[in-house]
PDB file of C-alpha atoms in Angstrom:
ATOM      1  CA  UNK A   1      83.339  17.518  -6.960  1.00 67.00           C
ATOM      2  CA  UNK A   2      83.155  21.157  -7.619  1.00 73.00           C
ATOM      3  CA  UNK A   3      85.129  20.760 -10.803  1.00 74.00           C
ATOM      4  CA  UNK A   4      82.513  18.705 -12.037  1.00 77.00           C
ATOM      5  CA  UNK A   5      79.442  21.270 -11.754  1.00 82.00           C
ATOM      6  CA  UNK A   6      81.256  23.039 -14.776  1.00 82.00           C
ATOM      7  CA  UNK A   7      80.090  20.955 -17.027  1.00 83.00           C
ATOM      8  CA  UNK A   8      76.498  21.722 -15.566  1.00 86.00           C
ATOM      9  CA  UNK A   9      76.970  25.446 -14.987  1.00 88.00           C
ATOM     10  CA  UNK A  10      79.228  26.291 -18.272  1.00 88.00           C
ATOM     11  CA  UNK A  11      79.308  30.360 -16.961  1.00 90.00           C
ATOM     12  CA  UNK A  12      80.766  29.845 -13.468  1.00 89.00           C
ATOM     13  CA  UNK A  13      83.546  31.086 -12.650  1.00 88.00           C
ATOM     14  CA  UNK A  14      86.972  29.896 -10.655  1.00 85.00           C
ATOM     15  CA  UNK A  15      87.986  32.694  -9.394  1.00 84.00           C
ATOM     16  CA  UNK A  16      86.979  36.191  -7.396  1.00 81.00           C
ATOM     17  CA  UNK A  17      89.406  38.173  -9.074  1.00 80.00           C
ATOM     18  CA  UNK A  18      87.105  37.425 -12.811  1.00 85.00           C
ATOM     19  CA  UNK A  19      84.020  39.727 -11.893  1.00 84.00           C
ATOM     20  CA  UNK A  20      84.008  42.897 -10.822  1.00 78.00           C
ATOM     21  CA  UNK A  21      80.658  42.452  -8.543  1.00 73.00           C
ATOM     22  CA  UNK A  22      80.801  38.910  -6.923  1.00 75.00           C
ATOM     23  CA  UNK A  23      77.430  39.371  -5.382  1.00 66.00           C
ATOM     24  CA  UNK A  24      76.251  38.586  -9.261  1.00 75.00           C
ATOM     25  CA  UNK A  25      77.351  34.581  -8.301  1.00 80.00           C
ATOM     26  CA  UNK A  26      76.365  32.087  -5.421  1.00 80.00           C
ATOM     27  CA  UNK A  27      79.954  30.627  -4.266  1.00 80.00           C
ATOM     28  CA  UNK A  28      80.741  27.817  -2.919  1.00 81.00           C
ATOM     29  CA  UNK A  29      84.218  26.185  -1.615  1.00 81.00           C
ATOM     30  CA  UNK A  30      85.625  22.965  -0.798  1.00 75.00           C
ATOM     31  CA  UNK A  31      89.035  21.742   0.011  1.00 69.00           C
ATOM     32  CA  UNK A  32      90.634  22.570  -2.971  1.00 71.00           C
ATOM     33  CA  UNK A  33      88.877  25.221  -4.683  1.00 81.00           C
ATOM     34  CA  UNK A  34      86.353  27.477  -5.083  1.00 85.00           C
ATOM     35  CA  UNK A  35      82.983  27.792  -7.554  1.00 84.00           C
ATOM     36  CA  UNK A  36      81.322  30.974  -8.252  1.00 86.00           C
ATOM     37  CA  UNK A  37      77.837  29.976 -10.217  1.00 87.00           C
ATOM     38  CA  UNK A  38      75.939  32.654 -12.090  1.00 86.00           C
ATOM     39  CA  UNK A  39      72.576  33.738  -9.717  1.00 80.00           C
ATOM     40  CA  UNK A  40      70.774  34.135 -12.945  1.00 80.00           C
ATOM     41  CA  UNK A  41      71.448  30.362 -13.528  1.00 85.00           C
ATOM     42  CA  UNK A  42      71.068  28.455 -10.709  1.00 82.00           C
ATOM     43  CA  UNK A  43      67.676  28.031  -8.754  1.00 78.00           C
ATOM     44  CA  UNK A  44      66.300  28.616  -5.239  1.00 68.00           C
ATOM     45  CA  UNK A  45      65.897  24.652  -4.583  1.00 72.00           C
ATOM     46  CA  UNK A  46      69.849  23.923  -6.243  1.00 79.00           C
ATOM     47  CA  UNK A  47      70.951  26.397  -4.062  1.00 77.00           C
ATOM     48  CA  UNK A  48      70.191  25.029  -0.911  1.00 71.00           C
ATOM     49  CA  UNK A  49      70.894  21.311  -1.952  1.00 79.00           C
ATOM     50  CA  UNK A  50      74.630  22.468  -2.501  1.00 79.00           C
ATOM     51  CA  UNK A  51      74.659  23.809   0.652  1.00 73.00           C
ATOM     52  CA  UNK A  52      74.421  20.853   1.918  1.00 73.00           C
ATOM     53  CA  UNK A  53      77.476  19.198  -0.380  1.00 76.00           C
ATOM     54  CA  UNK A  54      80.211  22.549  -0.180  1.00 74.00           C
ATOM     55  CA  UNK A  55      80.242  25.774   2.053  1.00 64.00           C
ATOM     56  CA  UNK A  56      78.934  28.736   1.044  1.00 62.00           C
ATOM     57  CA  UNK A  57      81.897  31.197   0.224  1.00 63.00           C
ATOM     58  CA  UNK A  58      79.065  34.156   1.052  1.00 49.00           C
ATOM     59  CA  UNK A  59      76.267  33.576   3.334  1.00 46.00           C
ATOM     60  CA  UNK A  60      73.188  34.261   1.442  1.00 43.00           C
ATOM     61  CA  UNK A  61      71.456  35.282   5.161  1.00 42.00           C
ATOM     62  CA  UNK A  62      73.912  37.965   5.576  1.00 44.00           C
ATOM     63  CA  UNK A  63      72.690  39.661   2.194  1.00 43.00           C
ATOM     64  CA  UNK A  64      69.767  40.223   3.623  1.00 45.00           C
ATOM     65  CA  UNK A  65      70.521  41.828   7.024  1.00 42.00           C
ATOM     66  CA  UNK A  66      71.844  44.772   6.008  1.00 45.00           C
ATOM     67  CA  UNK A  67      70.561  47.930   4.406  1.00 37.00           C
ATOM     68  CA  UNK A  68      73.346  48.300   1.630  1.00 40.00           C
ATOM     69  CA  UNK A  69      72.825  44.683   0.579  1.00 58.00           C
ATOM     70  CA  UNK A  70      71.750  43.344  -2.706  1.00 75.00           C
ATOM     71  CA  UNK A  71      67.876  43.577  -1.139  1.00 84.00           C
ATOM     72  CA  UNK A  72      68.042  47.161  -1.316  1.00 83.00           C
ATOM     73  CA  UNK A  73      69.608  47.586  -4.820  1.00 82.00           C
ATOM     74  CA  UNK A  74      67.139  45.115  -6.383  1.00 86.00           C
ATOM     75  CA  UNK A  75      63.908  47.106  -5.194  1.00 86.00           C
ATOM     76  CA  UNK A  76      65.430  49.730  -6.065  1.00 82.00           C
ATOM     77  CA  UNK A  77      67.309  49.429  -9.207  1.00 82.00           C
ATOM     78  CA  UNK A  78      64.820  48.164 -11.952  1.00 79.00           C
ATOM     79  CA  UNK A  79      68.094  46.348 -13.524  1.00 80.00           C
ATOM     80  CA  UNK A  80      69.189  44.979 -10.522  1.00 81.00           C
ATOM     81  CA  UNK A  81      69.538  41.093 -10.444  1.00 82.00           C
ATOM     82  CA  UNK A  82      67.939  39.254  -7.651  1.00 82.00           C
ATOM     83  CA  UNK A  83      69.426  38.848  -4.390  1.00 80.00           C
ATOM     84  CA  UNK A  84      70.941  35.618  -3.415  1.00 73.00           C
ATOM     85  CA  UNK A  85      68.522  33.685  -0.716  1.00 74.00           C
ATOM     86  CA  UNK A  86      67.258  30.858   0.749  1.00 76.00           C
ATOM     87  CA  UNK A  87      64.155  32.205   1.359  1.00 82.00           C
ATOM     88  CA  UNK A  88      61.162  30.358  -0.863  1.00 86.00           C
ATOM     89  CA  UNK A  89      58.695  33.157   0.072  1.00 91.00           C
ATOM     90  CA  UNK A  90      58.196  36.533   1.533  1.00 91.00           C
ATOM     91  CA  UNK A  91      56.213  39.253   2.189  1.00 93.00           C
ATOM     92  CA  UNK A  92      56.701  42.967   2.646  1.00 95.00           C
ATOM     93  CA  UNK A  93      55.717  44.791   5.893  1.00 96.00           C
ATOM     94  CA  UNK A  94      56.025  48.696   4.528  1.00 96.00           C
ATOM     95  CA  UNK A  95      56.349  50.763   7.555  1.00 96.00           C
ATOM     96  CA  UNK A  96      56.647  54.784   7.567  1.00 95.00           C
ATOM     97  CA  UNK A  97      57.522  57.205  10.378  1.00 94.00           C
ATOM     98  CA  UNK A  98      56.185  60.715  11.250  1.00 92.00           C
ATOM     99  CA  UNK A  99      59.818  61.614  11.956  1.00 88.00           C
ATOM    100  CA  UNK A 100      63.356  60.008  12.925  1.00 82.00           C
ATOM    101  CA  UNK A 101      65.182  62.257  15.414  1.00 84.00           C
ATOM    102  CA  UNK A 102      66.476  58.978  16.679  1.00 84.00           C
ATOM    103  CA  UNK A 103      68.695  56.636  15.211  1.00 84.00           C
ATOM    104  CA  UNK A 104      67.693  54.279  12.630  1.00 83.00           C
ATOM    105  CA  UNK A 105      69.530  51.359  14.113  1.00 83.00           C
ATOM    106  CA  UNK A 106      68.012  51.812  17.430  1.00 87.00           C
ATOM    107  CA  UNK A 107      64.567  51.382  15.505  1.00 89.00           C
ATOM    108  CA  UNK A 108      65.699  48.537  13.312  1.00 87.00           C
ATOM    109  CA  UNK A 109      67.505  46.752  16.883  1.00 85.00           C
ATOM    110  CA  UNK A 110      64.149  47.386  18.511  1.00 88.00           C
ATOM    111  CA  UNK A 111      61.508  46.311  15.431  1.00 90.00           C
ATOM    112  CA  UNK A 112      63.817  43.088  14.627  1.00 86.00           C
ATOM    113  CA  UNK A 113      63.500  41.943  18.577  1.00 85.00           C
ATOM    114  CA  UNK A 114      59.397  41.517  17.756  1.00 86.00           C
ATOM    115  CA  UNK A 115      59.905  39.502  14.539  1.00 83.00           C
ATOM    116  CA  UNK A 116      61.466  35.835  12.972  1.00 69.00           C
ATOM    117  CA  UNK A 117      65.292  35.921  13.609  1.00 64.00           C
ATOM    118  CA  UNK A 118      66.120  35.902   9.867  1.00 75.00           C
ATOM    119  CA  UNK A 119      64.276  38.464   8.825  1.00 83.00           C
ATOM    120  CA  UNK A 120      65.555  41.372   7.666  1.00 86.00           C
ATOM    121  CA  UNK A 121      64.319  45.691   7.304  1.00 89.00           C
ATOM    122  CA  UNK A 122      65.809  47.527   4.398  1.00 89.00           C
ATOM    123  CA  UNK A 123      65.527  51.349   4.625  1.00 90.00           C
ATOM    124  CA  UNK A 124      64.131  53.724   1.883  1.00 89.00           C
ATOM    125  CA  UNK A 125      64.644  56.998   3.443  1.00 89.00           C
ATOM    126  CA  UNK A 126      65.279  58.055   7.527  1.00 88.00           C
ATOM    127  CA  UNK A 127      61.063  57.638   7.795  1.00 92.00           C
ATOM    128  CA  UNK A 128      60.807  54.886   5.541  1.00 93.00           C
ATOM    129  CA  UNK A 129      61.473  51.196   4.949  1.00 93.00           C
ATOM    130  CA  UNK A 130      60.030  47.746   4.489  1.00 94.00           C
ATOM    131  CA  UNK A 131      60.748  43.923   6.744  1.00 93.00           C
ATOM    132  CA  UNK A 132      61.094  41.803   4.812  1.00 92.00           C
ATOM    133  CA  UNK A 133      59.289  38.772   6.696  1.00 90.00           C
ATOM    134  CA  UNK A 134      60.137  34.833   5.290  1.00 88.00           C
ATOM    135  CA  UNK A 135      57.772  32.407   5.097  1.00 84.00           C
ATOM    136  CA  UNK A 136      59.200  30.343   7.264  1.00 75.00           C
ATOM    137  CA  UNK A 137      56.881  30.544  10.757  1.00 71.00           C
ATOM    138  CA  UNK A 138      53.874  31.301  11.802  1.00 80.00           C
ATOM    139  CA  UNK A 139      53.452  35.330  10.046  1.00 83.00           C
ATOM    140  CA  UNK A 140      52.994  38.085  12.232  1.00 85.00           C
ATOM    141  CA  UNK A 141      49.076  39.093  12.496  1.00 88.00           C
ATOM    142  CA  UNK A 142      47.844  42.620  12.266  1.00 89.00           C
ATOM    143  CA  UNK A 143      46.798  42.173  15.777  1.00 90.00           C
ATOM    144  CA  UNK A 144      50.235  41.263  17.138  1.00 91.00           C
ATOM    145  CA  UNK A 145      51.648  44.176  14.412  1.00 92.00           C
ATOM    146  CA  UNK A 146      49.365  46.814  15.925  1.00 93.00           C
ATOM    147  CA  UNK A 147      50.604  45.834  19.648  1.00 92.00           C
ATOM    148  CA  UNK A 148      54.149  45.850  18.123  1.00 91.00           C
ATOM    149  CA  UNK A 149      53.577  49.402  16.930  1.00 92.00           C
ATOM    150  CA  UNK A 150      52.884  50.588  20.036  1.00 91.00           C
ATOM    151  CA  UNK A 151      55.087  49.622  21.666  1.00 91.00           C
ATOM    152  CA  UNK A 152      57.276  50.969  19.246  1.00 91.00           C
ATOM    153  CA  UNK A 153      55.779  54.486  19.634  1.00 91.00           C
ATOM    154  CA  UNK A 154      56.201  54.790  23.321  1.00 90.00           C
ATOM    155  CA  UNK A 155      59.516  53.486  23.085  1.00 88.00           C
ATOM    156  CA  UNK A 156      60.702  56.296  20.493  1.00 90.00           C
ATOM    157  CA  UNK A 157      57.855  58.660  20.938  1.00 91.00           C
ATOM    158  CA  UNK A 158      57.160  58.250  17.152  1.00 91.00           C
ATOM    159  CA  UNK A 159      54.032  57.166  15.472  1.00 93.00           C
ATOM    160  CA  UNK A 160      54.178  54.248  13.404  1.00 94.00           C
ATOM    161  CA  UNK A 161      51.503  53.274  10.571  1.00 95.00           C
ATOM    162  CA  UNK A 162      52.125  49.607   8.405  1.00 96.00           C
ATOM    163  CA  UNK A 163      50.733  48.257   5.846  1.00 97.00           C
ATOM    164  CA  UNK A 164      50.705  44.143   4.973  1.00 95.00           C
ATOM    165  CA  UNK A 165      51.882  42.826   1.840  1.00 94.00           C
ATOM    166  CA  UNK A 166      50.874  38.887   0.848  1.00 94.00           C
ATOM    167  CA  UNK A 167      53.495  36.372   0.496  1.00 94.00           C
ATOM    168  CA  UNK A 168      54.901  35.702  -2.572  1.00 94.00           C
ATOM    169  CA  UNK A 169      57.541  33.678  -4.207  1.00 92.00           C
ATOM    170  CA  UNK A 170      61.379  34.947  -4.539  1.00 89.00           C
ATOM    171  CA  UNK A 171      61.770  35.826  -8.062  1.00 89.00           C
ATOM    172  CA  UNK A 172      62.024  38.433 -10.405  1.00 87.00           C
ATOM    173  CA  UNK A 173      57.789  39.553  -9.943  1.00 91.00           C
ATOM    174  CA  UNK A 174      58.933  40.742  -5.702  1.00 92.00           C
ATOM    175  CA  UNK A 175      60.100  43.943  -7.167  1.00 92.00           C
ATOM    176  CA  UNK A 176      56.138  44.167  -8.907  1.00 92.00           C
ATOM    177  CA  UNK A 177      55.210  43.296  -6.029  1.00 95.00           C
ATOM    178  CA  UNK A 178      56.804  45.456  -3.771  1.00 94.00           C
ATOM    179  CA  UNK A 179      55.859  48.840  -5.810  1.00 93.00           C
ATOM    180  CA  UNK A 180      52.079  47.936  -6.281  1.00 93.00           C
ATOM    181  CA  UNK A 181      52.333  47.235  -2.453  1.00 95.00           C
ATOM    182  CA  UNK A 182      53.787  50.108  -2.169  1.00 94.00           C
ATOM    183  CA  UNK A 183      51.506  52.092  -3.616  1.00 92.00           C
ATOM    184  CA  UNK A 184      48.794  50.423  -1.930  1.00 93.00           C
ATOM    185  CA  UNK A 185      50.155  52.146   1.676  1.00 95.00           C
ATOM    186  CA  UNK A 186      50.373  55.563  -0.089  1.00 94.00           C
ATOM    187  CA  UNK A 187      46.179  54.788  -0.694  1.00 93.00           C
ATOM    188  CA  UNK A 188      45.833  53.830   2.599  1.00 94.00           C
ATOM    189  CA  UNK A 189      48.083  57.127   4.663  1.00 94.00           C
ATOM    190  CA  UNK A 190      45.902  59.469   2.418  1.00 93.00           C
ATOM    191  CA  UNK A 191      42.381  57.777   3.200  1.00 93.00           C
ATOM    192  CA  UNK A 192      42.906  55.458   6.718  1.00 93.00           C
ATOM    193  CA  UNK A 193      45.779  57.919   8.315  1.00 92.00           C
ATOM    194  CA  UNK A 194      44.141  56.527  11.892  1.00 92.00           C
ATOM    195  CA  UNK A 195      44.805  53.281  11.482  1.00 93.00           C
ATOM    196  CA  UNK A 196      48.073  51.819  12.110  1.00 94.00           C
ATOM    197  CA  UNK A 197      48.071  48.584  10.546  1.00 95.00           C
ATOM    198  CA  UNK A 198      46.495  48.506   6.696  1.00 95.00           C
ATOM    199  CA  UNK A 199      46.148  45.486   4.110  1.00 93.00           C
ATOM    200  CA  UNK A 200      44.730  44.984   0.861  1.00 91.00           C
ATOM    201  CA  UNK A 201      41.428  44.476   2.699  1.00 89.00           C
ATOM    202  CA  UNK A 202      41.245  48.267   4.036  1.00 91.00           C
ATOM    203  CA  UNK A 203      42.452  50.152   0.893  1.00 91.00           C
ATOM    204  CA  UNK A 204      40.919  47.828  -2.324  1.00 89.00           C
ATOM    205  CA  UNK A 205      37.810  50.033  -2.384  1.00 88.00           C
ATOM    206  CA  UNK A 206      39.923  53.096  -1.890  1.00 89.00           C
ATOM    207  CA  UNK A 207      42.237  52.144  -4.542  1.00 86.00           C
ATOM    208  CA  UNK A 208      39.691  51.493  -7.373  1.00 80.00           C
ATOM    209  CA  UNK A 209      38.059  54.941  -6.900  1.00 79.00           C
ATOM    210  CA  UNK A 210      41.662  56.449  -7.634  1.00 76.00           C
ATOM    211  CA  UNK A 211      41.973  54.103 -10.260  1.00 74.00           C
ATOM    212  CA  UNK A 212      38.471  54.882 -12.684  1.00 66.00           C
ATOM    213  CA  UNK A 213      40.877  53.143 -14.903  1.00 66.00           C
ATOM    214  CA  UNK A 214      41.172  50.315 -13.281  1.00 70.00           C
ATOM    215  CA  UNK A 215      44.509  49.671 -14.537  1.00 75.00           C
ATOM    216  CA  UNK A 216      45.805  47.080 -11.813  1.00 79.00           C
ATOM    217  CA  UNK A 217      42.310  45.644 -11.227  1.00 84.00           C
ATOM    218  CA  UNK A 218      44.113  41.711 -12.613  1.00 88.00           C
ATOM    219  CA  UNK A 219      46.603  42.509 -10.157  1.00 91.00           C
ATOM    220  CA  UNK A 220      44.053  43.072  -6.792  1.00 91.00           C
ATOM    221  CA  UNK A 221      42.148  39.988  -8.285  1.00 91.00           C
ATOM    222  CA  UNK A 222      45.376  37.688  -8.561  1.00 92.00           C
ATOM    223  CA  UNK A 223      46.284  39.280  -4.771  1.00 92.00           C
ATOM    224  CA  UNK A 224      43.068  38.311  -3.243  1.00 92.00           C
ATOM    225  CA  UNK A 225      41.752  35.330  -5.125  1.00 91.00           C
ATOM    226  CA  UNK A 226      44.884  33.776  -6.184  1.00 89.00           C
ATOM    227  CA  UNK A 227      44.023  30.553  -7.410  1.00 88.00           C
ATOM    228  CA  UNK A 228      40.570  30.870  -5.872  1.00 91.00           C
ATOM    229  CA  UNK A 229      39.206  32.593  -8.870  1.00 87.00           C
ATOM    230  CA  UNK A 230      38.943  29.075 -10.557  1.00 89.00           C
ATOM    231  CA  UNK A 231      36.564  27.702  -8.200  1.00 92.00           C
ATOM    232  CA  UNK A 232      33.145  29.023  -9.881  1.00 91.00           C
ATOM    233  CA  UNK A 233      31.028  27.077  -7.188  1.00 93.00           C
ATOM    234  CA  UNK A 234      33.022  29.213  -4.694  1.00 94.00           C
ATOM    235  CA  UNK A 235      32.622  32.494  -6.216  1.00 93.00           C
ATOM    236  CA  UNK A 236      29.130  32.220  -6.942  1.00 94.00           C
ATOM    237  CA  UNK A 237      28.135  30.857  -3.381  1.00 94.00           C
ATOM    238  CA  UNK A 238      29.930  34.080  -1.957  1.00 94.00           C
ATOM    239  CA  UNK A 239      28.657  36.525  -4.273  1.00 94.00           C
ATOM    240  CA  UNK A 240      25.118  34.702  -3.548  1.00 94.00           C
ATOM    241  CA  UNK A 241      25.487  35.344   0.415  1.00 94.00           C
ATOM    242  CA  UNK A 242      26.691  38.882   0.020  1.00 94.00           C
ATOM    243  CA  UNK A 243      24.066  40.175  -2.463  1.00 94.00           C
ATOM    244  CA  UNK A 244      21.626  38.029   0.146  1.00 93.00           C
ATOM    245  CA  UNK A 245      22.940  41.139   3.363  1.00 91.00           C
ATOM    246  CA  UNK A 246      24.889  38.023   4.606  1.00 90.00           C
ATOM    247  CA  UNK A 247      21.796  36.213   5.597  1.00 92.00           C
ATOM    248  CA  UNK A 248      22.848  32.760   5.940  1.00 91.00           C
ATOM    249  CA  UNK A 249      19.490  31.187   5.393  1.00 92.00           C
ATOM    250  CA  UNK A 250      17.849  32.838   2.436  1.00 93.00           C
ATOM    251  CA  UNK A 251      21.422  32.705   0.782  1.00 93.00           C
ATOM    252  CA  UNK A 252      21.290  28.849   1.454  1.00 93.00           C
ATOM    253  CA  UNK A 253      17.965  28.860  -0.354  1.00 93.00           C
ATOM    254  CA  UNK A 254      18.875  31.061  -2.936  1.00 93.00           C
ATOM    255  CA  UNK A 255      21.615  28.286  -3.587  1.00 91.00           C
ATOM    256  CA  UNK A 256      19.623  25.317  -3.088  1.00 93.00           C
ATOM    257  CA  UNK A 257      21.991  23.763  -0.457  1.00 93.00           C
ATOM    258  CA  UNK A 258      21.857  23.327   2.654  1.00 94.00           C
ATOM    259  CA  UNK A 259      22.912  25.906   5.651  1.00 92.00           C
ATOM    260  CA  UNK A 260      25.861  23.791   6.562  1.00 93.00           C
ATOM    261  CA  UNK A 261      27.203  23.416   3.195  1.00 93.00           C
ATOM    262  CA  UNK A 262      27.227  27.077   2.674  1.00 92.00           C
ATOM    263  CA  UNK A 263      29.403  27.634   6.155  1.00 93.00           C
ATOM    264  CA  UNK A 264      31.737  25.303   4.810  1.00 94.00           C
ATOM    265  CA  UNK A 265      31.932  27.331   1.830  1.00 93.00           C
ATOM    266  CA  UNK A 266      32.500  30.813   3.358  1.00 93.00           C
ATOM    267  CA  UNK A 267      34.930  29.463   5.454  1.00 94.00           C
ATOM    268  CA  UNK A 268      36.589  27.801   3.005  1.00 93.00           C
ATOM    269  CA  UNK A 269      36.480  31.229   1.120  1.00 94.00           C
ATOM    270  CA  UNK A 270      38.144  33.025   4.339  1.00 92.00           C
ATOM    271  CA  UNK A 271      40.694  30.606   4.410  1.00 91.00           C
ATOM    272  CA  UNK A 272      41.894  31.308   1.349  1.00 91.00           C
ATOM    273  CA  UNK A 273      41.557  34.385   0.323  1.00 91.00           C
ATOM    274  CA  UNK A 274      41.802  35.811   4.082  1.00 89.00           C
ATOM    275  CA  UNK A 275      38.602  37.809   3.531  1.00 90.00           C
ATOM    276  CA  UNK A 276      36.115  37.412   6.862  1.00 90.00           C
ATOM    277  CA  UNK A 277      32.960  38.289   4.456  1.00 91.00           C
ATOM    278  CA  UNK A 278      31.056  38.458   7.696  1.00 89.00           C
ATOM    279  CA  UNK A 279      32.858  41.649   8.080  1.00 88.00           C
ATOM    280  CA  UNK A 280      31.103  44.572   6.214  1.00 90.00           C
ATOM    281  CA  UNK A 281      34.524  45.702   5.362  1.00 88.00           C
ATOM    282  CA  UNK A 282      35.998  42.374   3.852  1.00 92.00           C
ATOM    283  CA  UNK A 283      32.537  41.839   2.243  1.00 92.00           C
ATOM    284  CA  UNK A 284      32.771  45.444   0.426  1.00 92.00           C
ATOM    285  CA  UNK A 285      35.926  44.209  -1.128  1.00 91.00           C
ATOM    286  CA  UNK A 286      34.986  40.732  -1.461  1.00 92.00           C
ATOM    287  CA  UNK A 287      32.155  41.754  -3.661  1.00 93.00           C
ATOM    288  CA  UNK A 288      34.040  44.268  -5.917  1.00 91.00           C
ATOM    289  CA  UNK A 289      37.200  41.684  -6.533  1.00 91.00           C
ATOM    290  CA  UNK A 290      34.200  39.468  -7.391  1.00 91.00           C
ATOM    291  CA  UNK A 291      32.542  42.483  -9.827  1.00 89.00           C
ATOM    292  CA  UNK A 292      35.692  42.759 -11.381  1.00 87.00           C
ATOM    293  CA  UNK A 293      36.561  39.724 -12.003  1.00 85.00           C
ATOM    294  CA  UNK A 294      33.640  38.375 -13.746  1.00 79.00           C
TER     295      UNK A 294
END
């Protein structure tokens, strides 16, 4: 049956010796033969389907679990291929340690004990790295991450700072998101050094100050608003609410809607963007993003 797949994937290989780098292929076996399909020619959905029919010769999750894996190559090498993975969406949790007078493997083991079982840590150097968290279970909240950092600090006597990114599809754009988030984390470490866990809502005002040309404005808009930016009624409601000093009664009168309708739209915006605009810091971030979107 594997032989029939050659018609769909003409560049597939039937022998691992035919390539210098077997990690560039997705390998499947049956009782008679083996087939390696180029990763650039197969989708994640197709991989999952074939995994139900055949035995994977290389376990994709094992590739995610080791610092020397294709994940590290993908993030650090501009031309590296997308890692073989059954994950559909992931987010990056960037972390930085003040020192590393202990084994990275010991810290990694302690960290992974708090997160989903198939998450992976990639070390960039002795004191910095990124945890790749798949979108399978309930994602770790910032509150939970603060508790985790406190535990790690007490166990290893090291200060830990983190930055939580947003979930993105596992595709070629993932490296760009990782790069942008790394820059955001650097901003957080400079301007918010005392906050253990930061995210986009925390650093956007500082990022925009540091980037007066707004060359990354579109990325910030898409990260925060996403498809919400197409909902003109919702955008107008949120902007009016903030301009009314978060006075719901006054904002509802300005918009000629019932106060309950206003509350519903605010809750919807919070759900879609992760911004609670009743909070000053989140309201400031939202307003800046809405102005940029205009």
